[in-house]
Coordinates of C-alpha atoms and ligand atoms in Angstrom, one line a residue:
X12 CA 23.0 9.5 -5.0
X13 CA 19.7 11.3 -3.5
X14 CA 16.9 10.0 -4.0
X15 CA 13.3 11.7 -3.4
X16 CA 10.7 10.1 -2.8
X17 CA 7.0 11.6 -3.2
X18 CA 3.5 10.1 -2.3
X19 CA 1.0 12.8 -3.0
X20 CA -2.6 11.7 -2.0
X21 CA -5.6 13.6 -2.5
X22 CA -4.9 16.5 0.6
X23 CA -1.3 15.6 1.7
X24 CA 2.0 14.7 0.5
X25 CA 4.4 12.7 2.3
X26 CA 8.2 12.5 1.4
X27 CA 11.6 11.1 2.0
X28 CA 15.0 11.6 1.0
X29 CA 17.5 8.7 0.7
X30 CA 20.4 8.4 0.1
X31 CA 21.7 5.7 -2.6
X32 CA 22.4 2.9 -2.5
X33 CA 23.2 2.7 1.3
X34 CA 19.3 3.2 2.0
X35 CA 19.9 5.8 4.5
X36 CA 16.9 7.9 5.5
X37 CA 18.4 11.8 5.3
X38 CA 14.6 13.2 5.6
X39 CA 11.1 12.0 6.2
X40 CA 7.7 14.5 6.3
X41 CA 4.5 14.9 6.0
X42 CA 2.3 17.8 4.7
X43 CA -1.0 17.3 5.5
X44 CA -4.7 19.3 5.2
X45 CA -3.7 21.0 1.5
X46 CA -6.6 23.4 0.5
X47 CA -7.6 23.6 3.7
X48 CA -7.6 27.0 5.8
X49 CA -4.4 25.8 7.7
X50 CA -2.0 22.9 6.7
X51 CA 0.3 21.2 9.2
X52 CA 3.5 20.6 8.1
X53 CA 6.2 17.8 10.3
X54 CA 9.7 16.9 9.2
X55 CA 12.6 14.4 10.8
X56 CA 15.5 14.6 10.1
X57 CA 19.3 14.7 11.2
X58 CA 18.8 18.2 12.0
X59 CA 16.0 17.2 14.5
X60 CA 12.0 17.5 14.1
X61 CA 10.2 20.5 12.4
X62 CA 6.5 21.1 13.1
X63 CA 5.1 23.8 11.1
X64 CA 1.3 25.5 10.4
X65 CA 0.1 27.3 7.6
X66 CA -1.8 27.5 4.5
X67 CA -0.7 25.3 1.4
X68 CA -3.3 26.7 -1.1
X69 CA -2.6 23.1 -3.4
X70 CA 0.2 21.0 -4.0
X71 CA 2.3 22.6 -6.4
X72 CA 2.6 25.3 -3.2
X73 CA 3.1 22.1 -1.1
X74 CA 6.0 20.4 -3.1
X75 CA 8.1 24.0 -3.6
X76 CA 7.5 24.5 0.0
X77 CA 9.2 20.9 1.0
X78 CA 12.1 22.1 -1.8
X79 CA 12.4 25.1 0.0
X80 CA 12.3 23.3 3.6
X81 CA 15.4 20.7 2.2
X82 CA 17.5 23.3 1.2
X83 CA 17.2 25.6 3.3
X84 CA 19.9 26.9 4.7
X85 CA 19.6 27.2 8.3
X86 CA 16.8 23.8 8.6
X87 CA 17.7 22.1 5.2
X88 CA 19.6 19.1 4.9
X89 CA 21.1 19.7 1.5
X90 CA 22.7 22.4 -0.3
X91 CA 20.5 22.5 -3.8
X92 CA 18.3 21.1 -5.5
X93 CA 20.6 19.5 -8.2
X94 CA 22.0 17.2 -5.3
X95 CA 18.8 15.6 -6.3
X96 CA 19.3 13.4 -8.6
X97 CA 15.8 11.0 -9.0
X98 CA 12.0 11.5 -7.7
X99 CA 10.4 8.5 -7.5
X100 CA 6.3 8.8 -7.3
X101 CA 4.1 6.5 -5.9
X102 CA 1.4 6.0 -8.6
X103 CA -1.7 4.1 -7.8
X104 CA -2.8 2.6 -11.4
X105 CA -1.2 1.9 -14.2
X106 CA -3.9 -0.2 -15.9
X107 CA -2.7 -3.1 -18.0
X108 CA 0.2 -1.0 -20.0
X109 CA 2.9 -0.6 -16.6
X110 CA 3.9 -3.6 -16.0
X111 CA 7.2 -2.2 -14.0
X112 CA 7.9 1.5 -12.6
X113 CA 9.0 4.1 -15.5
X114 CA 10.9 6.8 -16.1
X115 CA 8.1 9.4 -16.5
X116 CA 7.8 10.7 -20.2
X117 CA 5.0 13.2 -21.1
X118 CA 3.3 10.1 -23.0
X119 CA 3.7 8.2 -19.2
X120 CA 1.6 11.2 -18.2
X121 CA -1.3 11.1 -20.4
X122 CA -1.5 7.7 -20.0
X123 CA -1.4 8.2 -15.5
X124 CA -4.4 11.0 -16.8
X125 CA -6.4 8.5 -18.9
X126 CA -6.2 5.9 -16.3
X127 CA -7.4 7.7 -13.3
X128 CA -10.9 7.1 -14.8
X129 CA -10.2 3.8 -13.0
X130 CA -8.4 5.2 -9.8
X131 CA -10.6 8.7 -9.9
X132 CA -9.5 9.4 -5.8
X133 CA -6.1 8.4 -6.6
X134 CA -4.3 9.1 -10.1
X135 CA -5.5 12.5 -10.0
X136 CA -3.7 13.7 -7.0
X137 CA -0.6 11.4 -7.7
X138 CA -0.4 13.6 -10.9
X139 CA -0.7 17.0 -9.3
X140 CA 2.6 15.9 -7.4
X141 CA 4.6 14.8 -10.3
X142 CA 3.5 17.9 -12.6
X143 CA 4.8 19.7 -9.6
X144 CA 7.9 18.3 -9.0
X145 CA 8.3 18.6 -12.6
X146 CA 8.0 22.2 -12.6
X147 CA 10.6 22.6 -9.8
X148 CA 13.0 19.7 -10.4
X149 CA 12.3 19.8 -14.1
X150 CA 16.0 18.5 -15.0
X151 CA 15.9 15.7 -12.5
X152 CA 14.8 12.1 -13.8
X153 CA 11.0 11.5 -12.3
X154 CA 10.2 7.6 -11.8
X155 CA 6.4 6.7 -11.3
X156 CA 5.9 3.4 -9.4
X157 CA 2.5 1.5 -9.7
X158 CA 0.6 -0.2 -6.8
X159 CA -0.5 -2.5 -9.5
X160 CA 2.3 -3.3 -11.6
X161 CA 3.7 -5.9 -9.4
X162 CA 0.1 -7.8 -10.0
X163 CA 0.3 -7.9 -13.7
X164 CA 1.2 -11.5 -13.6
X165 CA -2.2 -12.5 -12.8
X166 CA -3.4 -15.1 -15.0
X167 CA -6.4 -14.9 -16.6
X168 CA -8.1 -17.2 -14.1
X169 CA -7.7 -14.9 -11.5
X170 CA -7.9 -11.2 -12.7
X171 CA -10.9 -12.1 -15.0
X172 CA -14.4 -11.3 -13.6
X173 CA -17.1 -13.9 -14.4
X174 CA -19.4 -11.0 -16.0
X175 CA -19.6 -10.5 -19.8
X176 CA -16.3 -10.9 -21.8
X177 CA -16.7 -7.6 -23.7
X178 CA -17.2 -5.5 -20.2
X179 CA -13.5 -6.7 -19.8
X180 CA -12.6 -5.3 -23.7
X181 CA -14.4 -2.6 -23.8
X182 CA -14.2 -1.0 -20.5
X183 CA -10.9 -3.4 -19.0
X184 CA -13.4 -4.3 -16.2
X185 CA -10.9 -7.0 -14.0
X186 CA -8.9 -7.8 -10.7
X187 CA -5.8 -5.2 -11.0
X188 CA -4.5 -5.2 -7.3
X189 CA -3.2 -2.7 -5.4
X190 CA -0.6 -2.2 -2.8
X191 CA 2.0 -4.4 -5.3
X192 CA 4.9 -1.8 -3.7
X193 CA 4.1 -3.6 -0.2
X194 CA 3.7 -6.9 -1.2
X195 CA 6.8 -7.1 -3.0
X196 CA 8.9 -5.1 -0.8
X197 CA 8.3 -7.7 2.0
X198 CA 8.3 -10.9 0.0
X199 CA 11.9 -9.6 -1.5
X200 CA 12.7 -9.1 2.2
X201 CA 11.5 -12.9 3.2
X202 CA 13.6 -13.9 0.4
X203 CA 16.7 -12.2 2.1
X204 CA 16.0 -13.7 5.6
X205 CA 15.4 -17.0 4.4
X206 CA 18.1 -16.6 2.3
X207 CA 16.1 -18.4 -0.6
X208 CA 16.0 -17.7 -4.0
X209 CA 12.9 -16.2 -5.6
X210 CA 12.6 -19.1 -7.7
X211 CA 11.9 -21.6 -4.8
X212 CA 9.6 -19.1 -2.8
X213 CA 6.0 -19.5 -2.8
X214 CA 4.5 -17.0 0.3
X215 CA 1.1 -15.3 1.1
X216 CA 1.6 -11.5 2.2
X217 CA -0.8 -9.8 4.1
X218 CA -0.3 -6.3 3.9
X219 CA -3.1 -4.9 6.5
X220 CA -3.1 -0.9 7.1
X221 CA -6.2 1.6 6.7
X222 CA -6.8 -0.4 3.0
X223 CA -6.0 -4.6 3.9
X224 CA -5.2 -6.7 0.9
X225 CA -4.0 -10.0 0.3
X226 CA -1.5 -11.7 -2.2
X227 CA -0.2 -15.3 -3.3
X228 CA 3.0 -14.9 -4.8
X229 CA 4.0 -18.0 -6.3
X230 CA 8.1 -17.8 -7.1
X231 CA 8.2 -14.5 -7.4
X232 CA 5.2 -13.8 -8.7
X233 CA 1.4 -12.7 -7.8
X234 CA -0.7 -14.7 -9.1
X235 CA -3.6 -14.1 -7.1
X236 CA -4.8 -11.0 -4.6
X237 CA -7.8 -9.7 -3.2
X238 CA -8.1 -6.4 -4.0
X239 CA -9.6 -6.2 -7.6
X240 CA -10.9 -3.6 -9.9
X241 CA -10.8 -0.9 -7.2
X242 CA -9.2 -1.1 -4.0
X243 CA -12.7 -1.6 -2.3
X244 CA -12.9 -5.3 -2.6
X245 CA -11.4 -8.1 -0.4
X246 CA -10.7 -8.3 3.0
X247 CA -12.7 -5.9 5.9
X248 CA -10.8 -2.6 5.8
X249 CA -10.7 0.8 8.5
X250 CA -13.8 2.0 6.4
X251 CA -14.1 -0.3 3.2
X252 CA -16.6 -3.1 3.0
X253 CA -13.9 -5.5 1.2
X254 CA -16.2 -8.7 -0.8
X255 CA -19.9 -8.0 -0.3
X256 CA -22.6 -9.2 -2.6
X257 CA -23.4 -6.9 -5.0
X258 CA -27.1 -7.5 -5.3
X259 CA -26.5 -5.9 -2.1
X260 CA -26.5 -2.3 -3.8
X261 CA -29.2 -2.6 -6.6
X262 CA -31.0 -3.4 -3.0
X263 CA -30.3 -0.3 -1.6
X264 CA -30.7 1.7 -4.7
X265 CA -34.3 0.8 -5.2
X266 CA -34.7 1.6 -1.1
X267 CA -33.8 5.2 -2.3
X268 CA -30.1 5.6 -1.5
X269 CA -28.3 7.8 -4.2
X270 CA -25.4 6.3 -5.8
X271 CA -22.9 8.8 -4.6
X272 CA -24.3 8.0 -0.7
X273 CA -23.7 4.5 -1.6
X274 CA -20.2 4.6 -2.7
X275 CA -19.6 6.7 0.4
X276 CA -21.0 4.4 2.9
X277 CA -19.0 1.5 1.0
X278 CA -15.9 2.9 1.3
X279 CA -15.6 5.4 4.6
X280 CA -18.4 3.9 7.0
X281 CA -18.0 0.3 6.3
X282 CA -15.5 -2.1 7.3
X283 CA -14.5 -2.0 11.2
X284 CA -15.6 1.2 11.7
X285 CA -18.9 0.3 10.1
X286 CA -20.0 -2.8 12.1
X287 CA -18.4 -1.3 15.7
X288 CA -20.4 1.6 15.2
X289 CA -17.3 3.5 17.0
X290 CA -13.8 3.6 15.1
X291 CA -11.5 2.4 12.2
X292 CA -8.8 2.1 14.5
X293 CA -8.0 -1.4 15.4
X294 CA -6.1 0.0 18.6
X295 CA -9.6 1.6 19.7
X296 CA -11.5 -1.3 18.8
X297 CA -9.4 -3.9 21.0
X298 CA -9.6 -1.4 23.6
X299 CA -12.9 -1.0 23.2
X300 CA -13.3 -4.8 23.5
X301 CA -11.8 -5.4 26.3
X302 CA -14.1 -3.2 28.3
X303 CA -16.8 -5.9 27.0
X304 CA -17.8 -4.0 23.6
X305 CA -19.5 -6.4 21.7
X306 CA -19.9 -4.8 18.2
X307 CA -16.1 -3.8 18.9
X308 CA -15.4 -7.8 19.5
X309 CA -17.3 -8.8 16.5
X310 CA -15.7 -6.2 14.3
X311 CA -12.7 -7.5 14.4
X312 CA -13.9 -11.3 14.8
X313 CA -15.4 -10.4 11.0
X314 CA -11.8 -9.3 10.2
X315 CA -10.0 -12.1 11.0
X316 CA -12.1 -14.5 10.0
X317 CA -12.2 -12.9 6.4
X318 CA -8.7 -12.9 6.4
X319 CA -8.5 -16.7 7.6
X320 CA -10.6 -17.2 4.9
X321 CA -7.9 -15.8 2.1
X322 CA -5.7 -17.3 3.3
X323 CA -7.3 -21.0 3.2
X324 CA -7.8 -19.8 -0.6
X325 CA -4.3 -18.5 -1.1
X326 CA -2.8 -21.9 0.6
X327 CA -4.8 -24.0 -1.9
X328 CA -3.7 -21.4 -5.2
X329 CA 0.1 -22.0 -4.4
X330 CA 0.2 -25.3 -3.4
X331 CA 3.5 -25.6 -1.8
X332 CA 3.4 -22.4 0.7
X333 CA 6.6 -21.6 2.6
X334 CA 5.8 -18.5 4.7
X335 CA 3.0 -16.0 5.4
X336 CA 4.3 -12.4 6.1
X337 CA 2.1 -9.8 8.2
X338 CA 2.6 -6.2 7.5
X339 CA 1.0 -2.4 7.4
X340 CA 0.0 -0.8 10.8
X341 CA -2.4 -3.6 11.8
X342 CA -0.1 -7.2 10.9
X343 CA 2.9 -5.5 12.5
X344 CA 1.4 -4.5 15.7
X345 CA -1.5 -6.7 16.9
X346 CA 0.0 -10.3 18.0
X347 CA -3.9 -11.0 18.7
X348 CA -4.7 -10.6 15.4
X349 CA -2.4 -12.8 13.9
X350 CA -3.2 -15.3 16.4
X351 CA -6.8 -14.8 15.9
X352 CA -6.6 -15.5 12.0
X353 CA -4.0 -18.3 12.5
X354 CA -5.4 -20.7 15.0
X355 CA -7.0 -23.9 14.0
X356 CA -4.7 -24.0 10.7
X357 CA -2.0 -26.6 12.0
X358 CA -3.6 -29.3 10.4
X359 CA -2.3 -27.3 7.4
X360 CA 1.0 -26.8 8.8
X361 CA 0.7 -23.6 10.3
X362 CA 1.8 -23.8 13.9
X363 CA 2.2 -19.9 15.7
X364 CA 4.7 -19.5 18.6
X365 CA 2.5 -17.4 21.1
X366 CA 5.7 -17.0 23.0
X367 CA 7.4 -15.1 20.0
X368 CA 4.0 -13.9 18.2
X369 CA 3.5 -11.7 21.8
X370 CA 7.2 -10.7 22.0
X371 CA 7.4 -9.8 18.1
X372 CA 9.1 -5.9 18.7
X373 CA 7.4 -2.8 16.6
X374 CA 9.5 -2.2 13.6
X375 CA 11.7 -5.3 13.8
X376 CA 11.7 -8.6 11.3
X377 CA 10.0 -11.1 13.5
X378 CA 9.7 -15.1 12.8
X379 CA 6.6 -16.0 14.8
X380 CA 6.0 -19.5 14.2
X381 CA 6.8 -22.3 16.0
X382 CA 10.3 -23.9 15.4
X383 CA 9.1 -26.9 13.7
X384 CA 6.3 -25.2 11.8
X385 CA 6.5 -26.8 8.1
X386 CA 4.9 -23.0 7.1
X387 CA 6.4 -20.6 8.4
X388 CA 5.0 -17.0 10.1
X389 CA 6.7 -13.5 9.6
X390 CA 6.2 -10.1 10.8
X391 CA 7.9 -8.4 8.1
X392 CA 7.9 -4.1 8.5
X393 CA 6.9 -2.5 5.3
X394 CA 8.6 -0.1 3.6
X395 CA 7.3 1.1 0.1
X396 CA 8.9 4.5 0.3
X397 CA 12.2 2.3 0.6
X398 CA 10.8 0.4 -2.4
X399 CA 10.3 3.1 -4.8
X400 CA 13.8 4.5 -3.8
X401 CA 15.4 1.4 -4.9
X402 CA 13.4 1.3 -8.4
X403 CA 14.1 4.9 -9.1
X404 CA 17.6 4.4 -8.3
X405 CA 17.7 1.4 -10.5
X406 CA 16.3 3.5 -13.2
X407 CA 18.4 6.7 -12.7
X408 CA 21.5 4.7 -12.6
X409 CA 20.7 2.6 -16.0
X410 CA 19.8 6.3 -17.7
X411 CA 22.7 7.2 -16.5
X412 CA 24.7 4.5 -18.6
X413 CA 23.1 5.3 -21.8
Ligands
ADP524 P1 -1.9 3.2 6.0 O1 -2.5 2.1 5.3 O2 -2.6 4.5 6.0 O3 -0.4 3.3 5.8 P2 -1.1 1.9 8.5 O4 -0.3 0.9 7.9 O5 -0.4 2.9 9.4 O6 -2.0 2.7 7.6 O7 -2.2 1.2 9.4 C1 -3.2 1.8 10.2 C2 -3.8 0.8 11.1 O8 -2.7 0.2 11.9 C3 -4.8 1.4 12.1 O9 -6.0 0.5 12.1 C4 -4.2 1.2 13.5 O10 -5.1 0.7 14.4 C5 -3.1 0.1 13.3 N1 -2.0 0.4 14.1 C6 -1.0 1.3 13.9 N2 -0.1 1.3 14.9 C7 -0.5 0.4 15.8 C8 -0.1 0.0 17.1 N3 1.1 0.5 17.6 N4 -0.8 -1.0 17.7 C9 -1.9 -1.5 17.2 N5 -2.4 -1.1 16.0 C10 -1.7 -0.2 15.3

């Protein structure tokens, strides 16, 4: 069975074919720069790479362009569009009501529209790309996926903010999380490699990209992450501040900074990028440091200490802690980084291999502790397009049966 899988963002949409259940990849692209005077358009597949330019006026033109692109005749790897048989979106809040992805109902739409008051840069473009898919695969099943279902579990104690009750009831100001696809996907993948059931896993994930968050997932469940009402909070991100005081702001509004400045320099020209003073990109910074860069070195000594910090917390919130998982561009890749945050904890039981750490290969499952080491250290490749393919599967198959 295909399954498509859509993640429309605010000026690009990225996509991927599967095929079901076997998990294979039959297509992969990107269309990036919609609205812009000249989009750039990349595809892999079977039928080798496809690198195209032009302009994709918004994303209803975007998504029947990648229609067109599948099936086309000479390029496309499918026939029609009725080989299609799910479309699974990435959808980045689903308040309190999604607690698990859906089959998308024009009730699940309203509801993805009244939300993005809390997700305003994300909901909004999510929904341009399932109304569009809509339009042009309008008899295929649609699935929407939240980034923050997977957190609903949160007790109280954690997702409740320690402001007035009624700002929680009247305007559901609390901890929702975000990136639940990641977090899940991996820890169901730690559960496979240590061939352990759910129900006797407790693990920390760190899932650390361009946006870094953090979750304790206690048998199978979050029960505590770092991300909270919005994705700004947390850890040091590329561009986003993560925890700051926020006296910090009513500070800099009486200075004179507008609101609108302020949420701008929070979220793009903070984090790495904002204390190096030269890039988001953790490969610049270490590069950067090495040629003696000392805002570069202290950028990402803020980052890891941060994230040391979480996961002190997150050992104490579970308890019993079996593995920590690193994933997302920046956990996968940087063995300094995860030695970085992980020195200094073996009195906890944390003991890193630097042997294996340094030798852990791009894109593989990696154990990166040392043999004996009572918690055990995983590089663990994310895959939340892979994630949603699965659910909408899931979800397609079980309509089917009805
Ligand atoms: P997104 O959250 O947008 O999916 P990614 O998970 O790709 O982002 O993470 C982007 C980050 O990962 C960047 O800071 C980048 O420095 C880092 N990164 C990506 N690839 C590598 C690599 N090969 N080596 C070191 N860092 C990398």
């Amino acid at each position: 069975m295909k399954i498509l899988v859509i993640n429309s963002g605010s000026s690009s949409i990225k996509y991927q074919l599967f095929e079901m259940p076997q998990e294979e990849v039959i297509a992969k692209g990107l269309l990036e720069k919609i609205g812009e005077e000249k989009s750039f358009f990349i595809q892999k597949s079977k039928k080798g790479n496809l690198e195209l330019e032009g302009a994709t006026p918004t994303h209803e033109e975007g998504i029947n362009f990648i229609i067109n692109i599948l099936t086309d005749k000479e390029k496309g790897v499918i026939d029609s569009i009725d080989e299609i048989k799910g479309v699974g979106h990435r959808v980045v809040h689903g308040e309190e009501e999604f607690v698990e992805s859906v089959l998308i109902t024009d009730k699940v739409v309203r509801r993805i529209e009244e939300y993005a008051e809390l997700a305003p840069l994300h909901n909004p473009p999510n929904l341009m790309g399932i109304r569009a898919a809509k339009k042009f695969l309008f008899a295929t099943a649609q699935v929407a996926c939240f980034d923050t279902a997977f957190h609903h579990s949160l007790p109280n104690k954690a997702f409740l903010y320690a402001i007035p009750y009624e700002l929680y009831e009247k305007y559901k100001i609390r901890r929702y999380g975000f990136h639940g696809t990641s977090h899940l996907y991996v820890y169901r993948r730690l559960s496979s490699i240590l061939n352990k059931q759910q129900n006797s896993l407790n693990a920390i994930t760190c899932h650390l990209g361009n946006g870094c968050s953090i979750a304790a997932i206690n048998q199978g469940k979050s029960v505590d992450t770092s991300m909270g009402f919005t994705p700004l909070e947390g850890l040091v991100m590329g561009t986003r501040c993560g925890d700051i005081d926020p006296a910090i702001i009513f500070y800099l509004l009486e200075k004179g900074n507008a609101p609108q400045d302020l949420i701008k320099t929070l979220n793009k020209k903070s984090g790495l990028l904002g204390i190096s003073g030269i890039s988001n990109d953790v490969r610049n910074l270490s590069w950067a440091r090495e040629k003696g860069n000392e805002r570069a070195r202290i950028a990402l000594e803020v980052f890891s200490y941060r994230l040391k910090k979480y996961i002190g917390a997150y050992l104490a919130v579970l308890g019993k802690t079996d593995a920590i998982v690193f994933t997302g561009g920046i956990g996968e890749n940087n063995p300094w980084l995860r030695k970085d945050t992980l020195v200094g904890l073996e009195s906890l039981g944390i003991e890193i291999d630097e042997e294996k750490n340094s030798k852990a290969t791009k894109g593989v499952e990696s154990e990166v502790s040392k043999e004996g080491s009572q918690i055990k250290v995983y590089v663990i490749p994310t895959n939340e397009e892979l994630y949603i393919a699965q659910d909408t599967y899931q979800i397609v198959q079980a309509q089917n049966k009805v």
